[in-house]
Short mmCIF file of C-alpha atoms in Angstrom, two decimals:
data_model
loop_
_atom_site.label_atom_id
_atom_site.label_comp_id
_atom_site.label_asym_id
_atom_site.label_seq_id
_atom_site.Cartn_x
_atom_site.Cartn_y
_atom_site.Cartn_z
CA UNK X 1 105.26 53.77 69.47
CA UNK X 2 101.98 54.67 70.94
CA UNK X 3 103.22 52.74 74.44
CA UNK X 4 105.99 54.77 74.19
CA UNK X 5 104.53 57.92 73.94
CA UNK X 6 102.93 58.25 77.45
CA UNK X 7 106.61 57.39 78.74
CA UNK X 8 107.60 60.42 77.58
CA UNK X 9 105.19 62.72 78.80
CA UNK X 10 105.40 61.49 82.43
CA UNK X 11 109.28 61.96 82.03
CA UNK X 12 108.82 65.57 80.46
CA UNK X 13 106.25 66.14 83.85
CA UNK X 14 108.99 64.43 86.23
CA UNK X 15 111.35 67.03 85.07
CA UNK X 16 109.30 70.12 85.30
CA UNK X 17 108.68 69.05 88.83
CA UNK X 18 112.14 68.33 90.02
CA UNK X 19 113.17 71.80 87.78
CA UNK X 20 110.07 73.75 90.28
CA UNK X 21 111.17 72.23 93.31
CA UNK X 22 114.83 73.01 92.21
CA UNK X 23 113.94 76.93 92.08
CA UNK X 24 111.93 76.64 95.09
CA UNK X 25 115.28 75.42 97.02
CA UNK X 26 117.48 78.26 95.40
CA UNK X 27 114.74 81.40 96.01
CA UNK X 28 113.22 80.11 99.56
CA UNK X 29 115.66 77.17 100.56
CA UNK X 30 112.71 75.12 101.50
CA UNK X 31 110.76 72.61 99.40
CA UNK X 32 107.66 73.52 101.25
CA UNK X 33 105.80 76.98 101.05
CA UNK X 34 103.15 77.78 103.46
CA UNK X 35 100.25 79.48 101.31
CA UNK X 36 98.21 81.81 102.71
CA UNK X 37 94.37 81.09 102.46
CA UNK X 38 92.19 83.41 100.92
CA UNK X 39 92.11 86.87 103.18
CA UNK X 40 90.27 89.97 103.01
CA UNK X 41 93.13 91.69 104.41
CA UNK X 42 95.83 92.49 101.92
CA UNK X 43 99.84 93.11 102.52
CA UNK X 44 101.69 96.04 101.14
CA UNK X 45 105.35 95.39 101.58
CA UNK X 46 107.90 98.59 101.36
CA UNK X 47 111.20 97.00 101.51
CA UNK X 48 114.52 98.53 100.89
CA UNK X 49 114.32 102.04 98.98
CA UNK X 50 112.09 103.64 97.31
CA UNK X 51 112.20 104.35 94.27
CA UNK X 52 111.12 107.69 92.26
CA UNK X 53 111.49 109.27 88.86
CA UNK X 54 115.28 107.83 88.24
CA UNK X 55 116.27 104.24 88.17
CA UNK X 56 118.55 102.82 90.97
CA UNK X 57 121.07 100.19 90.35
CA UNK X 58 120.14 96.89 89.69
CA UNK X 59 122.44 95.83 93.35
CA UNK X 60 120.08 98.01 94.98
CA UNK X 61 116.70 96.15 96.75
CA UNK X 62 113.77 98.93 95.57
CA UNK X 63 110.72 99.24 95.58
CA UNK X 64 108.92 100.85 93.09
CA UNK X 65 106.66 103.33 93.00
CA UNK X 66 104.93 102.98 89.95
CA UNK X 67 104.50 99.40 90.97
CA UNK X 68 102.48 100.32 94.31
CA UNK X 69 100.16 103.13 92.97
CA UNK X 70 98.76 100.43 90.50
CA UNK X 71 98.14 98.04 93.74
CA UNK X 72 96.68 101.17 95.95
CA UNK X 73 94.16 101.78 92.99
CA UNK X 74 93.36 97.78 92.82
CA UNK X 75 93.33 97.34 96.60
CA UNK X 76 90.46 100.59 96.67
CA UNK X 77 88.45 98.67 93.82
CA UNK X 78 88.71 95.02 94.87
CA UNK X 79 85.36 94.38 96.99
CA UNK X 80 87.63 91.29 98.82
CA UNK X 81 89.63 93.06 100.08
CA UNK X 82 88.04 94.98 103.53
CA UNK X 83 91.65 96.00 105.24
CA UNK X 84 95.34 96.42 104.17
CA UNK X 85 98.83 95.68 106.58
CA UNK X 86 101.74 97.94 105.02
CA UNK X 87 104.89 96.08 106.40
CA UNK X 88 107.87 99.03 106.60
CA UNK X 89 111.69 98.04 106.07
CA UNK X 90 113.10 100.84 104.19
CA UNK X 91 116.10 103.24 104.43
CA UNK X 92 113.92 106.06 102.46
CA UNK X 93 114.08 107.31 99.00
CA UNK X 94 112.69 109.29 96.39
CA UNK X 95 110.79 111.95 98.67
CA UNK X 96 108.48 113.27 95.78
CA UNK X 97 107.73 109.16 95.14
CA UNK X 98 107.35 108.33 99.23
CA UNK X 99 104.80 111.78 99.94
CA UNK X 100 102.72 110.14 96.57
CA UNK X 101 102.53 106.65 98.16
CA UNK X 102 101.90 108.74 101.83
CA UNK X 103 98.97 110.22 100.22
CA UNK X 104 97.18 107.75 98.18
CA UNK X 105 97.42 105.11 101.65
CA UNK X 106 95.68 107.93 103.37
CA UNK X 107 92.86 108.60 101.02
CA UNK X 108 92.24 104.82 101.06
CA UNK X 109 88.49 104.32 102.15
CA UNK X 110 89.10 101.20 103.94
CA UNK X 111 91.08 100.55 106.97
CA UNK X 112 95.25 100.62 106.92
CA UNK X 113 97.82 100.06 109.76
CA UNK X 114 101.23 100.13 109.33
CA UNK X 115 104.16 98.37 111.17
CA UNK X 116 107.85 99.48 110.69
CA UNK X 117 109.69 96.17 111.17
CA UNK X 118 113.49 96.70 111.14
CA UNK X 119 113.31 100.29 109.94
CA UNK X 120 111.43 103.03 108.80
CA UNK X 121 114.10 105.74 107.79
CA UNK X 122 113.64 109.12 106.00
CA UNK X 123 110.90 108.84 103.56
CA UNK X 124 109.31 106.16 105.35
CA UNK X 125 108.49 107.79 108.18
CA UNK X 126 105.69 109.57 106.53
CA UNK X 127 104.73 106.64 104.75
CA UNK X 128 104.51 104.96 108.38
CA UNK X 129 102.00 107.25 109.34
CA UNK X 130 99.87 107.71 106.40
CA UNK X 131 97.75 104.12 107.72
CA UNK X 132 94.40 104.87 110.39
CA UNK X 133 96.83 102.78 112.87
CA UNK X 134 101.20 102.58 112.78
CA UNK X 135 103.09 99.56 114.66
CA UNK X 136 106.97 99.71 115.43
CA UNK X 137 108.54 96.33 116.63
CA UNK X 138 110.77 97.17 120.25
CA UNK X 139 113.49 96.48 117.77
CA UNK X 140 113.27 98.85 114.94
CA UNK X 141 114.23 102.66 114.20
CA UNK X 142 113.41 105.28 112.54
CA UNK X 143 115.67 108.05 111.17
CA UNK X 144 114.47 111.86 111.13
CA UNK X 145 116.58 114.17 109.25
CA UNK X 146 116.56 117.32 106.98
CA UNK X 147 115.86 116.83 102.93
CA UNK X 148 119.07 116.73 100.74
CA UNK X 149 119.81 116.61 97.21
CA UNK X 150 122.50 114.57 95.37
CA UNK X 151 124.21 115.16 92.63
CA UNK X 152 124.28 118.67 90.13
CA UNK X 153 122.76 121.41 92.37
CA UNK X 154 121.71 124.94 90.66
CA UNK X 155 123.53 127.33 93.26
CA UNK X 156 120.68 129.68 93.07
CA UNK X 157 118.27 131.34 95.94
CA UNK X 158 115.02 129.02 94.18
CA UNK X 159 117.35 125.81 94.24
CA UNK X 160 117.07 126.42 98.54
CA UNK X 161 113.34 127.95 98.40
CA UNK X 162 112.14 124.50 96.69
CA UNK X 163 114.14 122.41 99.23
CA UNK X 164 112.76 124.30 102.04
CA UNK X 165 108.65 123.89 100.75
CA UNK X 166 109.52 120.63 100.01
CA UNK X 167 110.70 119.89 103.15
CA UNK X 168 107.61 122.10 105.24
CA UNK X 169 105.53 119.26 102.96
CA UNK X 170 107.24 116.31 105.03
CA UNK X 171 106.66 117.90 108.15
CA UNK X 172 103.04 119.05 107.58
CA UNK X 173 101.98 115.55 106.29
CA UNK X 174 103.96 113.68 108.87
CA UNK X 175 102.48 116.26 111.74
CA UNK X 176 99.13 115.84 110.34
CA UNK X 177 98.74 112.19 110.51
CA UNK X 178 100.26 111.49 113.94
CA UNK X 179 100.44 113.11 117.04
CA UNK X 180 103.63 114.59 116.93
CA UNK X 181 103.88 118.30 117.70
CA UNK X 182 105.67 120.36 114.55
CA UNK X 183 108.18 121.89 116.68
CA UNK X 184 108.76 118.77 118.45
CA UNK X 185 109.60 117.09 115.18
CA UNK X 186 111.36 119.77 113.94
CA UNK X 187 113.89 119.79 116.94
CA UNK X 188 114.50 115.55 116.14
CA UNK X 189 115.37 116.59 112.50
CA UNK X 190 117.86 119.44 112.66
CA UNK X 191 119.59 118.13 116.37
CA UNK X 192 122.98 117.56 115.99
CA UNK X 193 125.31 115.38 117.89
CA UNK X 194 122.43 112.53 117.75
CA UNK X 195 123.96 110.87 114.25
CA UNK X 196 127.77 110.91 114.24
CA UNK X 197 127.77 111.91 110.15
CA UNK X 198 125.09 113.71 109.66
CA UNK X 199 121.86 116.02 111.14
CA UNK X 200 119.08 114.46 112.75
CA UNK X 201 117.62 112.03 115.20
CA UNK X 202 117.74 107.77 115.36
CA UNK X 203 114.18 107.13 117.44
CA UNK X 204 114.03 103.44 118.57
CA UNK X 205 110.56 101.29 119.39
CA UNK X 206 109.48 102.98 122.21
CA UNK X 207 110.87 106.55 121.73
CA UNK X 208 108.38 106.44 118.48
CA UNK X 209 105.49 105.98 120.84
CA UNK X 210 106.57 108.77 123.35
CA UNK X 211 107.27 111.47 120.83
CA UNK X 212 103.72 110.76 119.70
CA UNK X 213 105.03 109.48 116.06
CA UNK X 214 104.00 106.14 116.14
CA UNK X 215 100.73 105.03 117.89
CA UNK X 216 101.68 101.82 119.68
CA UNK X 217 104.42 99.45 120.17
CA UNK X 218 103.56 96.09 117.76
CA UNK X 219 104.42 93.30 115.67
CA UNK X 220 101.85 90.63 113.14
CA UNK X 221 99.61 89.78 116.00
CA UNK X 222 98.76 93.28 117.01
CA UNK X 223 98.31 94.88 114.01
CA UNK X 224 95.83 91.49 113.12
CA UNK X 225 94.18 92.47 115.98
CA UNK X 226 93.83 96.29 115.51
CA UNK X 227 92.86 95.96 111.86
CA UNK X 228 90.24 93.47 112.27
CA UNK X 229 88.72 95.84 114.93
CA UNK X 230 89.09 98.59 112.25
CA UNK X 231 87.42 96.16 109.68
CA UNK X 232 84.48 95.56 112.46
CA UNK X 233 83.91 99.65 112.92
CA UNK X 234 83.88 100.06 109.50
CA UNK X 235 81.02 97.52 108.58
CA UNK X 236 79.22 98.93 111.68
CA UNK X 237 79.24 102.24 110.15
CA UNK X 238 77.96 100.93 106.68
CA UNK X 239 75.18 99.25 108.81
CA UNK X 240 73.97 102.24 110.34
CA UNK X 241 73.70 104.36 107.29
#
C-alpha cells in the first residue's frame, strides 16, 4: 500500500498539469506564456467601457471603476513601481466614473503616458490626456461628441443645466491637460455632418497630434522610451533637492 501511495500522487499532479495547460489553451490558445520580468513600470489597461455607478451586462467587456481607483492608490504607494503605461481601447462610458479615473492619473506623483491603441472614444479621451505624456497608434481614433443621457430624463430646466456643467467639466479637464484650444474642441464636438448618426467629430492618428489633443504619434516602443526619460527627470529632480 505504501508503494502505491506515491503512484497516486504523481497521477493526481499529472492531472492538475494537463487540467492548467488545458485552460491555458482555451483562455490564450498557446501552451506557452511569455512572463514579464520584474518592472518598475506598471500597465493600466482601459479596455472596452467603462463602467460607473450601474452595472452593464455581463456580454459587455468593462472595465471597472472601482477596480482601477484601488490600483491608482496601490500604484502611488508601491515604492517599485517608478512609472505607469495606461494602454486606451475603449468606446467611453460612465462620464462621472471616466473624469474620477482622469483625475486621480493626473494627481499621480510619478510619471504616466498614455497610448490610445485602437480607440479612445468619448470618455476616454479625457482619460487619454490625464498621463504627463499621450501616444495614439497611426491606426486608432478618437470620437468627440456632446454628453447624453439614456434612459428616464426629468424634462425640467435643471435636468439641461446639470448636463451642460457637466459637460463644461469634460471640456475644461480635457483643455487643461493638452494643448487643445477650448473653442477648437468645442467646434470637433458639436460639428455636424462629420458622424453620419450623430453630433461630433471621428479624429484619426495624426489629426490627434495636429489639433493639439494628443502629444505625439506612438506605439510600445515610444512610450518605453518617453517614460523611461520621464522616470530619469524625475530621479534627477529627487537628487537635486
Amino acid at each position: 500500500m505504501n508503494q502505491d501511495q506515491p503512484n497516486n500522487d504523481e497521477k493526481k499532479q499529472e492531472g492538475q498539469s494537463q487540467d492548467s495547460l488545458m485552460e491555458k489553451i482555451k483562455q490564450l490558445g498557446s501552451t506557452n506564456v511569455p512572463q514579464a520580468p520584474d518592472s518598475n513600470i506598471h500597465v493600466l489597461p482601459i479596455i472596452g467601457q467603462v463602467e460607473g455607478h450601474l452595472q452593464l451586462p455581463a456580454k459587455n467587456k468593462t472595465t471597472k471603476y472601482e477596480h482601477l481607483i484601488p490600483q491608482i492608490i496601490a500604484i502611488e504607494q508601491n515604492p517599485k513601481i517608478e512609472g505607469v503605461i495606461i494602454l486606451l481601447n475603449t468606446v467611453g462610458g460612465d462620464v462621472e466614473a471616466g473624469l474620477a479615473i482622469s483625475e486621480m492619473i493626473s494627481s499621480l506623483s510619478k510619471p504616466s503616458v498614455s497610448i490610445v491603441l485602437g480607440g479612445g472614444h468619448s470618455i476616454g479621451v479625457p482619460i487619454a490626456v490625464s498621463a504627463n505624456h499621450s501616444f495614439i497608434t497611426e491606426t486608432a481614433t478618437m470620437t468627440i461628441h456632446p454628453i447624453r443621457l439614456t434612459g428616464l430624463v426629468v424634462g425640467v430646466p435643471q435636468t439641461f443645466e446639470y448636463l451642460d456643467k457637466m459637460q463644461d467639466r469634460v471640456i475644461n479637464f480635457v483643455t487643461h491637460h493638452s494643448n487643445i484650444e477650448e473653442d477648437q474642441f468645442k467646434d470637433l464636438m458639436f460639428a455636424k455632418g462629420n458622424l453620419t448618426r450623430d453630433i461630433g467629430t471621428n479624429v484619426v492618428g495624426q489629426d490627434a497630434v495636429d489639433y493639439g489633443l494628443i502629444d505625439s504619434i506612438g506605439g510600445v516602443k515610444e512610450a518605453m522610451v518617453k517614460l523611461n526619460e520621464l522616470i530619469g527627470k524625475t530621479d534627477d529632480d529627487q537628487v537635486v533637492q
